[in-house]
mmCIF file of C-alpha atoms in Angstrom:
data_model
loop_
_atom_site.group_PDB
_atom_site.id
_atom_site.type_symbol
_atom_site.label_atom_id
_atom_site.label_comp_id
_atom_site.label_asym_id
_atom_site.label_seq_id
_atom_site.Cartn_x
_atom_site.Cartn_y
_atom_site.Cartn_z
ATOM 1 C CA GLU A 1 64.608 -29.021 -114.001
ATOM 2 C CA ALA A 2 61.365 -28.544 -112.126
ATOM 3 C CA GLY A 3 61.111 -25.494 -109.931
ATOM 4 C CA VAL A 4 59.580 -25.137 -106.494
ATOM 5 C CA THR A 5 56.020 -26.417 -106.684
ATOM 6 C CA GLN A 6 53.222 -25.483 -104.340
ATOM 7 C CA PHE A 7 49.800 -27.080 -103.948
ATOM 8 C CA PRO A 8 47.089 -25.952 -104.096
ATOM 9 C CA SER A 9 47.459 -22.682 -105.965
ATOM 10 C CA HIS A 10 44.274 -21.408 -104.347
ATOM 11 C CA SER A 11 42.301 -22.503 -101.294
ATOM 12 C CA VAL A 12 39.060 -21.074 -99.974
ATOM 13 C CA ILE A 13 37.931 -22.296 -96.564
ATOM 14 C CA GLU A 14 35.669 -21.182 -93.777
ATOM 15 C CA LYS A 15 36.867 -19.894 -90.457
ATOM 16 C CA GLY A 16 37.530 -22.766 -88.102
ATOM 17 C CA GLN A 17 38.382 -25.276 -90.794
ATOM 18 C CA THR A 18 41.759 -26.882 -91.360
ATOM 19 C CA VAL A 19 43.920 -26.359 -94.412
ATOM 20 C CA THR A 20 47.176 -28.037 -95.407
ATOM 21 C CA LEU A 21 49.527 -26.422 -97.878
ATOM 22 C CA ARG A 22 52.226 -28.412 -99.595
ATOM 23 C CA CYS A 23 55.596 -27.428 -101.000
ATOM 24 C CA ASP A 24 57.828 -29.562 -103.184
ATOM 25 C CA PRO A 25 61.290 -27.980 -103.282
ATOM 26 C CA ILE A 26 63.767 -28.344 -106.088
ATOM 27 C CA SER A 27 65.237 -31.842 -105.916
ATOM 28 C CA GLY A 28 68.344 -31.948 -103.750
ATOM 29 C CA HIS A 29 67.695 -28.644 -101.999
ATOM 30 C CA ASP A 30 68.236 -29.089 -98.278
ATOM 31 C CA ASN A 31 67.043 -25.616 -97.291
ATOM 32 C CA LEU A 32 63.318 -24.995 -97.379
ATOM 33 C CA TYR A 33 61.611 -21.788 -96.275
ATOM 34 C CA TRP A 34 58.047 -20.713 -95.746
ATOM 35 C CA TYR A 35 57.022 -17.058 -96.119
ATOM 36 C CA ARG A 36 53.628 -15.415 -96.273
ATOM 37 C CA ARG A 37 52.106 -12.146 -97.352
ATOM 38 C CA VAL A 38 48.901 -11.175 -95.664
ATOM 39 C CA MET A 39 46.715 -8.499 -97.182
ATOM 40 C CA GLY A 40 48.361 -5.097 -97.312
ATOM 41 C CA LYS A 41 51.495 -6.222 -95.533
ATOM 42 C CA GLU A 42 55.022 -7.179 -96.481
ATOM 43 C CA ILE A 43 56.159 -10.724 -97.130
ATOM 44 C CA LYS A 44 57.152 -12.180 -93.775
ATOM 45 C CA PHE A 45 59.388 -15.097 -92.877
ATOM 46 C CA LEU A 46 57.695 -18.039 -91.171
ATOM 47 C CA LEU A 47 60.287 -20.766 -90.809
ATOM 48 C CA HIS A 48 63.333 -22.495 -92.220
ATOM 49 C CA PHE A 49 64.034 -26.219 -92.552
ATOM 50 C CA VAL A 50 67.402 -27.796 -93.144
ATOM 51 C CA LYS A 51 66.513 -31.233 -94.405
ATOM 52 C CA GLU A 52 63.889 -32.473 -91.939
ATOM 53 C CA SER A 53 64.988 -30.259 -89.028
ATOM 54 C CA LYS A 54 63.482 -26.901 -88.140
ATOM 55 C CA GLN A 55 66.418 -24.493 -88.187
ATOM 56 C CA ASP A 56 64.438 -21.372 -87.364
ATOM 57 C CA GLU A 57 60.730 -21.111 -86.641
ATOM 58 C CA SER A 58 60.807 -17.657 -85.110
ATOM 59 C CA GLY A 59 58.331 -16.305 -87.651
ATOM 60 C CA MET A 60 55.514 -18.733 -86.953
ATOM 61 C CA PRO A 61 52.631 -16.566 -85.731
ATOM 62 C CA ASN A 62 51.048 -18.951 -83.219
ATOM 63 C CA ASN A 63 50.427 -22.593 -82.408
ATOM 64 C CA ARG A 64 47.661 -22.892 -84.969
ATOM 65 C CA PHE A 65 50.408 -23.268 -87.549
ATOM 66 C CA LEU A 66 52.299 -26.548 -87.872
ATOM 67 C CA ALA A 67 55.022 -27.169 -90.423
ATOM 68 C CA GLU A 68 56.558 -30.524 -91.174
ATOM 69 C CA ARG A 69 59.145 -31.876 -93.533
ATOM 70 C CA THR A 70 59.221 -35.603 -93.033
ATOM 71 C CA GLY A 71 62.111 -37.273 -94.802
ATOM 72 C CA GLY A 72 63.593 -33.965 -95.765
ATOM 73 C CA THR A 73 61.767 -33.779 -99.068
ATOM 74 C CA TYR A 74 58.427 -32.021 -99.405
ATOM 75 C CA SER A 75 56.989 -29.861 -96.646
ATOM 76 C CA THR A 76 53.496 -29.210 -95.407
ATOM 77 C CA LEU A 77 52.110 -26.224 -93.549
ATOM 78 C CA LYS A 78 48.888 -26.901 -91.669
ATOM 79 C CA VAL A 79 46.664 -24.196 -90.277
ATOM 80 C CA GLN A 80 44.210 -25.481 -87.673
ATOM 81 C CA PRO A 81 41.808 -23.876 -86.999
ATOM 82 C CA ALA A 82 42.045 -21.187 -89.670
ATOM 83 C CA GLU A 83 41.156 -17.609 -88.766
ATOM 84 C CA LEU A 84 40.233 -14.685 -90.994
ATOM 85 C CA GLU A 85 43.613 -13.017 -90.489
ATOM 86 C CA ASP A 86 45.368 -16.063 -91.937
ATOM 87 C CA SER A 87 44.224 -15.064 -95.418
ATOM 88 C CA GLY A 88 47.091 -14.251 -97.726
ATOM 89 C CA VAL A 89 49.646 -15.780 -100.039
ATOM 90 C CA TYR A 90 51.949 -18.449 -98.645
ATOM 91 C CA PHE A 91 55.256 -18.828 -100.434
ATOM 92 C CA CYS A 92 57.753 -21.622 -100.250
ATOM 93 C CA ALA A 93 61.393 -21.289 -101.271
ATOM 94 C CA SER A 94 64.332 -23.659 -101.439
ATOM 95 C CA SER A 95 68.078 -23.538 -101.882
ATOM 96 C CA PRO A 96 70.982 -25.975 -101.865
ATOM 97 C CA TRP A 97 72.877 -26.612 -98.645
ATOM 98 C CA GLY A 98 75.588 -24.008 -98.110
ATOM 99 C CA ALA A 99 74.407 -21.884 -101.020
ATOM 100 C CA GLY A 100 74.062 -18.158 -100.817
ATOM 101 C CA LEU A 101 70.742 -16.403 -101.043
ATOM 102 C CA GLU A 102 71.276 -15.848 -104.773
ATOM 103 C CA LYS A 103 70.449 -19.528 -105.089
ATOM 104 C CA LEU A 104 67.061 -19.113 -103.413
ATOM 105 C CA PHE A 105 64.130 -20.111 -105.612
ATOM 106 C CA PHE A 106 60.524 -19.309 -104.810
ATOM 107 C CA GLY A 107 57.347 -21.133 -105.690
ATOM 108 C CA SER A 108 54.299 -19.384 -107.115
ATOM 109 C CA GLY A 109 52.559 -19.414 -103.769
ATOM 110 C CA THR A 110 49.235 -20.617 -102.394
ATOM 111 C CA GLN A 111 46.496 -18.015 -102.167
ATOM 112 C CA LEU A 112 44.559 -18.791 -98.988
ATOM 113 C CA SER A 113 41.210 -17.167 -98.385
ATOM 114 C CA VAL A 114 39.521 -17.718 -95.035
ATOM 115 C CA LEU A 115 35.859 -16.656 -95.074
ATOM 116 C CA LYS B 1 64.205 -4.802 -85.674
ATOM 117 C CA GLN B 2 64.857 -4.267 -89.366
ATOM 118 C CA GLU B 3 62.258 -2.211 -91.203
ATOM 119 C CA VAL B 4 62.277 -1.810 -94.945
ATOM 120 C CA THR B 5 60.478 0.918 -96.869
ATOM 121 C CA GLN B 6 60.017 1.095 -100.607
ATOM 122 C CA ILE B 7 59.121 4.274 -102.442
ATOM 123 C CA PRO B 8 57.120 4.775 -104.542
ATOM 124 C CA ALA B 9 54.429 2.173 -103.966
ATOM 125 C CA ALA B 10 53.434 2.393 -107.620
ATOM 126 C CA LEU B 11 55.036 3.891 -110.686
ATOM 127 C CA SER B 12 53.862 4.259 -114.259
ATOM 128 C CA VAL B 13 56.282 5.325 -116.990
ATOM 129 C CA PRO B 14 56.331 5.387 -120.785
ATOM 130 C CA GLU B 15 58.463 2.853 -122.583
ATOM 131 C CA GLY B 16 62.102 3.817 -122.996
ATOM 132 C CA GLU B 17 62.433 5.834 -119.814
ATOM 133 C CA ASN B 18 65.169 5.232 -117.292
ATOM 134 C CA LEU B 19 63.820 4.839 -113.778
ATOM 135 C CA VAL B 20 64.931 4.408 -110.196
ATOM 136 C CA LEU B 21 63.230 2.422 -107.461
ATOM 137 C CA ASN B 22 64.143 3.200 -103.886
ATOM 138 C CA CYS B 23 64.500 1.065 -100.810
ATOM 139 C CA SER B 24 65.485 2.223 -97.329
ATOM 140 C CA PHE B 25 66.279 0.214 -94.232
ATOM 141 C CA THR B 26 66.782 0.969 -90.578
ATOM 142 C CA ASP B 27 69.472 -1.496 -89.488
ATOM 143 C CA SER B 28 72.871 -1.261 -91.209
ATOM 144 C CA ALA B 29 73.905 -4.679 -89.864
ATOM 145 C CA ILE B 30 72.901 -6.469 -92.999
ATOM 146 C CA TYR B 31 74.545 -9.372 -94.741
ATOM 147 C CA ASN B 32 72.962 -9.122 -98.150
ATOM 148 C CA LEU B 33 70.488 -7.081 -100.097
ATOM 149 C CA GLN B 34 68.409 -8.563 -102.865
ATOM 150 C CA TRP B 35 66.058 -7.170 -105.434
ATOM 151 C CA PHE B 36 63.262 -9.464 -106.571
ATOM 152 C CA ARG B 37 60.685 -9.282 -109.285
ATOM 153 C CA GLN B 38 57.182 -10.699 -108.926
ATOM 154 C CA ASP B 39 54.809 -11.125 -111.833
ATOM 155 C CA PRO B 40 51.083 -11.583 -111.116
ATOM 156 C CA GLY B 41 50.350 -15.147 -109.978
ATOM 157 C CA LYS B 42 54.006 -16.057 -110.055
ATOM 158 C CA GLY B 43 56.728 -16.559 -107.506
ATOM 159 C CA LEU B 44 59.571 -14.206 -106.740
ATOM 160 C CA THR B 45 62.543 -14.109 -109.075
ATOM 161 C CA SER B 46 65.875 -12.878 -107.747
ATOM 162 C CA LEU B 47 67.264 -10.127 -109.954
ATOM 163 C CA LEU B 48 70.374 -8.933 -108.163
ATOM 164 C CA LEU B 49 72.113 -9.664 -104.887
ATOM 165 C CA ILE B 50 74.569 -7.265 -103.261
ATOM 166 C CA GLN B 51 76.712 -8.542 -100.431
ATOM 167 C CA SER B 52 77.347 -6.150 -97.556
ATOM 168 C CA SER B 53 80.949 -5.577 -98.659
ATOM 169 C CA GLN B 54 79.846 -4.551 -102.149
ATOM 170 C CA ARG B 55 78.453 -1.254 -103.401
ATOM 171 C CA GLU B 56 76.599 -2.328 -106.522
ATOM 172 C CA GLN B 57 75.729 -5.103 -108.923
ATOM 173 C CA THR B 58 74.756 -4.967 -112.573
ATOM 174 C CA SER B 59 72.859 -7.341 -114.793
ATOM 175 C CA GLY B 60 71.909 -6.209 -118.262
ATOM 176 C CA ARG B 61 69.738 -3.118 -118.009
ATOM 177 C CA LEU B 62 69.538 -3.405 -114.218
ATOM 178 C CA ASN B 63 71.874 -1.827 -111.707
ATOM 179 C CA ALA B 64 71.439 -2.083 -107.963
ATOM 180 C CA SER B 65 73.391 -0.030 -105.453
ATOM 181 C CA LEU B 66 73.805 -0.261 -101.715
ATOM 182 C CA ASP B 67 74.768 2.525 -99.323
ATOM 183 C CA LYS B 68 74.825 1.122 -95.809
ATOM 184 C CA SER B 69 75.781 4.429 -94.206
ATOM 185 C CA SER B 70 72.618 6.091 -95.425
ATOM 186 C CA GLY B 71 70.466 2.977 -95.187
ATOM 187 C CA ARG B 72 69.485 3.043 -98.834
ATOM 188 C CA SER B 73 69.454 0.890 -101.905
ATOM 189 C CA THR B 74 68.335 1.788 -105.408
ATOM 190 C CA LEU B 75 67.399 -0.296 -108.415
ATOM 191 C CA TYR B 76 68.058 1.475 -111.686
ATOM 192 C CA ILE B 77 66.312 0.198 -114.801
ATOM 193 C CA ALA B 78 67.591 1.565 -118.081
ATOM 194 C CA ALA B 79 65.500 1.900 -121.216
ATOM 195 C CA SER B 80 62.379 0.421 -119.656
ATOM 196 C CA GLN B 81 60.213 -1.982 -121.648
ATOM 197 C CA PRO B 82 56.599 -3.138 -121.221
ATOM 198 C CA GLY B 83 57.985 -6.534 -120.202
ATOM 199 C CA ASP B 84 59.534 -4.879 -117.154
ATOM 200 C CA SER B 85 56.055 -4.334 -115.725
ATOM 201 C CA ALA B 86 55.907 -6.201 -112.418
ATOM 202 C CA THR B 87 56.209 -5.679 -108.679
ATOM 203 C CA TYR B 88 59.757 -5.109 -107.507
ATOM 204 C CA LEU B 89 60.707 -6.045 -103.966
ATOM 205 C CA CYS B 90 63.855 -5.378 -102.009
ATOM 206 C CA ALA B 91 64.842 -7.663 -99.167
ATOM 207 C CA PHE B 92 67.586 -7.769 -96.586
ATOM 208 C CA SER B 93 69.138 -10.618 -94.730
ATOM 209 C CA GLY B 94 70.931 -10.378 -91.425
ATOM 210 C CA SER B 95 72.830 -12.988 -89.476
ATOM 211 C CA ALA B 96 69.874 -15.356 -89.639
ATOM 212 C CA ARG B 97 69.107 -16.825 -93.014
ATOM 213 C CA GLN B 98 65.801 -15.076 -93.326
ATOM 214 C CA LEU B 99 64.790 -12.225 -95.580
ATOM 215 C CA THR B 100 63.067 -9.024 -94.482
ATOM 216 C CA PHE B 101 61.032 -7.652 -97.372
ATOM 217 C CA GLY B 102 59.805 -4.235 -98.286
ATOM 218 C CA SER B 103 56.222 -3.807 -99.429
ATOM 219 C CA GLY B 104 57.228 -3.469 -103.063
ATOM 220 C CA THR B 105 56.896 -1.034 -105.950
ATOM 221 C CA GLN B 106 54.365 -1.887 -108.633
ATOM 222 C CA LEU B 107 55.856 -0.802 -111.941
ATOM 223 C CA THR B 108 53.868 -0.316 -115.132
ATOM 224 C CA VAL B 109 55.717 0.469 -118.346
ATOM 225 C CA LEU B 110 53.348 1.808 -120.968
ATOM 226 C CA PRO B 111 53.975 0.949 -124.620
#
């Protein structure tokens, strides 16, 4: 069974550009989460999808970040325009509907560098 | 607001030693506590999950404890091996299904 897959693994962009990160959850997982770890800080929650609906987006830092999950399958996280402080590792995680957090599986993350 | 602190930030031990990683939190209204492992360039792997009604969980050489009254959790690793080298993260979840992470302890087990 394939795990949570994230694309790209690394992205280097200039300040002001747009970047789109993609997450493919484990097949059949209704819950999808985005987290990020910026330099020197803890991993922070960004948002939670249940199927295609945003269940909780309280962690989204500002309106430069847009997450979508059309069709309830893969998700994208767009940063537009990117700023220097957006640099960090963006993690995606998924779990089955109704499952406990022990069933939460993380992807390897996307390392984003904004120059 | 839940704050999570992990001590030490880094730890280096010789192979075979038993070791303890510490995690403290400020809000006792937690639902679950999890310990994760992260290898370089990899995602997070859940090691142990303790529900708020439990005191500890064990898996192989790992034992995690939870003391809500003191706001502490420990991860005990017995007979450490070089393959245990990784960053260990503790995380709490409250009523919302989101995790609050500590900054992690980077463990190096020397052969």
